[in-house]
CSV table of C-alpha atoms in Angstrom, one decimal:
chain,number,residue,atom,x,y,z
A,817,UNK,CA,88.0,86.3,68.2
A,818,UNK,CA,91.8,85.7,68.4
A,819,UNK,CA,93.0,89.1,67.8
A,820,UNK,CA,90.6,90.4,70.9
A,821,UNK,CA,92.8,87.7,73.1
A,822,UNK,CA,95.8,88.7,72.1
A,823,UNK,CA,95.3,92.2,72.5
A,824,UNK,CA,94.1,91.6,75.9
A,825,UNK,CA,97.1,89.4,77.3
A,826,UNK,CA,98.7,92.3,76.0
A,827,UNK,CA,97.7,94.9,77.8
A,828,UNK,CA,97.5,92.7,80.9
A,829,UNK,CA,100.8,92.2,80.4
A,830,UNK,CA,101.5,95.9,80.3
A,831,UNK,CA,99.7,95.5,83.7
A,832,UNK,CA,101.7,93.3,85.5
A,833,UNK,CA,104.7,94.9,84.8
A,834,UNK,CA,103.9,98.3,85.5
A,835,UNK,CA,105.5,99.3,89.2
A,836,UNK,CA,102.2,101.4,90.2
A,837,UNK,CA,99.0,101.0,89.4
A,838,UNK,CA,95.5,103.2,89.9
A,839,UNK,CA,92.7,102.0,90.2
A,840,UNK,CA,90.1,104.1,91.0
A,841,UNK,CA,86.2,103.9,91.8
A,842,UNK,CA,86.2,100.8,92.6
A,843,UNK,CA,83.2,98.8,93.6
A,844,UNK,CA,81.0,102.0,91.7
A,845,UNK,CA,78.8,99.1,90.8
A,846,UNK,CA,79.0,95.2,91.8
A,847,UNK,CA,80.8,92.3,90.5
A,848,UNK,CA,80.1,89.6,89.2
A,849,UNK,CA,81.6,86.4,90.2
A,850,UNK,CA,83.7,86.1,86.8
A,851,UNK,CA,84.6,89.4,87.2
A,852,UNK,CA,85.1,88.8,91.3
A,853,UNK,CA,87.1,86.0,89.8
A,854,UNK,CA,89.3,87.7,87.5
A,855,UNK,CA,90.2,90.9,89.8
A,856,UNK,CA,91.0,88.5,92.6
A,857,UNK,CA,93.8,86.3,90.1
A,858,UNK,CA,95.1,90.6,88.7
A,859,UNK,CA,95.4,91.7,92.7
A,860,UNK,CA,97.1,88.2,93.5
A,861,UNK,CA,99.6,88.7,90.4
A,862,UNK,CA,100.6,92.6,91.3
A,863,UNK,CA,100.5,91.3,95.3
A,864,UNK,CA,104.4,92.5,96.7
A,865,UNK,CA,105.1,93.3,93.2
A,866,UNK,CA,103.4,96.7,92.0
A,867,UNK,CA,102.1,99.4,93.9
A,868,UNK,CA,98.3,100.0,94.2
A,869,UNK,CA,96.9,102.8,94.5
A,870,UNK,CA,93.1,101.8,94.8
A,871,UNK,CA,89.8,104.4,95.2
A,872,UNK,CA,86.4,103.6,96.6
A,873,UNK,CA,83.7,104.7,98.1
A,874,UNK,CA,82.6,101.4,99.5
A,875,UNK,CA,84.2,100.2,102.6
A,876,UNK,CA,85.8,97.1,103.3
A,877,UNK,CA,83.4,95.9,105.0
A,878,UNK,CA,80.7,96.1,101.9
A,879,UNK,CA,83.2,94.6,99.5
A,880,UNK,CA,81.5,91.1,99.9
A,881,UNK,CA,78.4,92.2,99.0
A,882,UNK,CA,78.9,94.0,96.3
A,883,UNK,CA,81.5,91.0,94.9
A,884,UNK,CA,79.0,88.4,95.9
A,885,UNK,CA,80.8,86.6,97.4
A,886,UNK,CA,82.4,87.0,100.6
A,887,UNK,CA,85.6,85.1,100.6
A,888,UNK,CA,87.3,86.0,97.1
A,889,UNK,CA,86.4,90.0,99.4
A,890,UNK,CA,88.7,88.6,102.0
A,891,UNK,CA,91.0,86.9,100.0
A,892,UNK,CA,91.7,90.8,97.8
A,893,UNK,CA,91.6,92.6,100.5
A,894,UNK,CA,94.1,89.9,102.7
A,895,UNK,CA,96.4,90.7,99.6
A,896,UNK,CA,95.4,95.2,99.2
A,897,UNK,CA,95.9,95.8,103.3
A,898,UNK,CA,99.2,93.8,104.1
A,899,UNK,CA,101.7,96.7,104.0
A,900,UNK,CA,99.2,99.1,102.9
A,901,UNK,CA,98.8,103.3,103.8
A,902,UNK,CA,94.7,103.6,103.8
A,903,UNK,CA,93.6,107.5,103.8
A,904,UNK,CA,89.8,107.5,104.8
A,905,UNK,CA,88.4,110.8,103.7
A,906,UNK,CA,85.2,112.1,104.4
A,907,UNK,CA,83.3,115.0,102.7
A,908,UNK,CA,81.7,116.2,99.5
A,909,UNK,CA,82.4,115.4,95.9
A,910,UNK,CA,84.3,117.9,94.5
A,911,UNK,CA,82.6,117.7,91.8
A,912,UNK,CA,80.0,118.9,93.5
A,913,UNK,CA,80.5,120.7,96.1
A,914,UNK,CA,80.0,123.9,93.5
A,915,UNK,CA,76.5,122.4,91.9
A,916,UNK,CA,73.5,123.6,92.7
A,917,UNK,CA,71.7,120.5,93.1
A,918,UNK,CA,69.3,119.2,90.4
A,919,UNK,CA,66.8,117.9,93.0
A,920,UNK,CA,65.5,121.2,94.7
């Protein structure tokens, strides 16, 4: 158990020291409250220290429900959206663009 904890600490240290963090498919699945709290702590640690690129198929208005706590969602979004550039892309998934539907 101590070795696992040490490995986690080493990885978190590397993430916190990175100049750029890319988080893909954020909010793909709902988070438990403890996961949302840990994510808030990570975002707070990265705030104004690292650049963050984040992709999500959910709009900010859905994050409170997905995180299970509107307060945590607001705090996370406050830090992520401060001094950011939001690029909103509407369209079909590039993975499904040229495939026939399995449901037809």
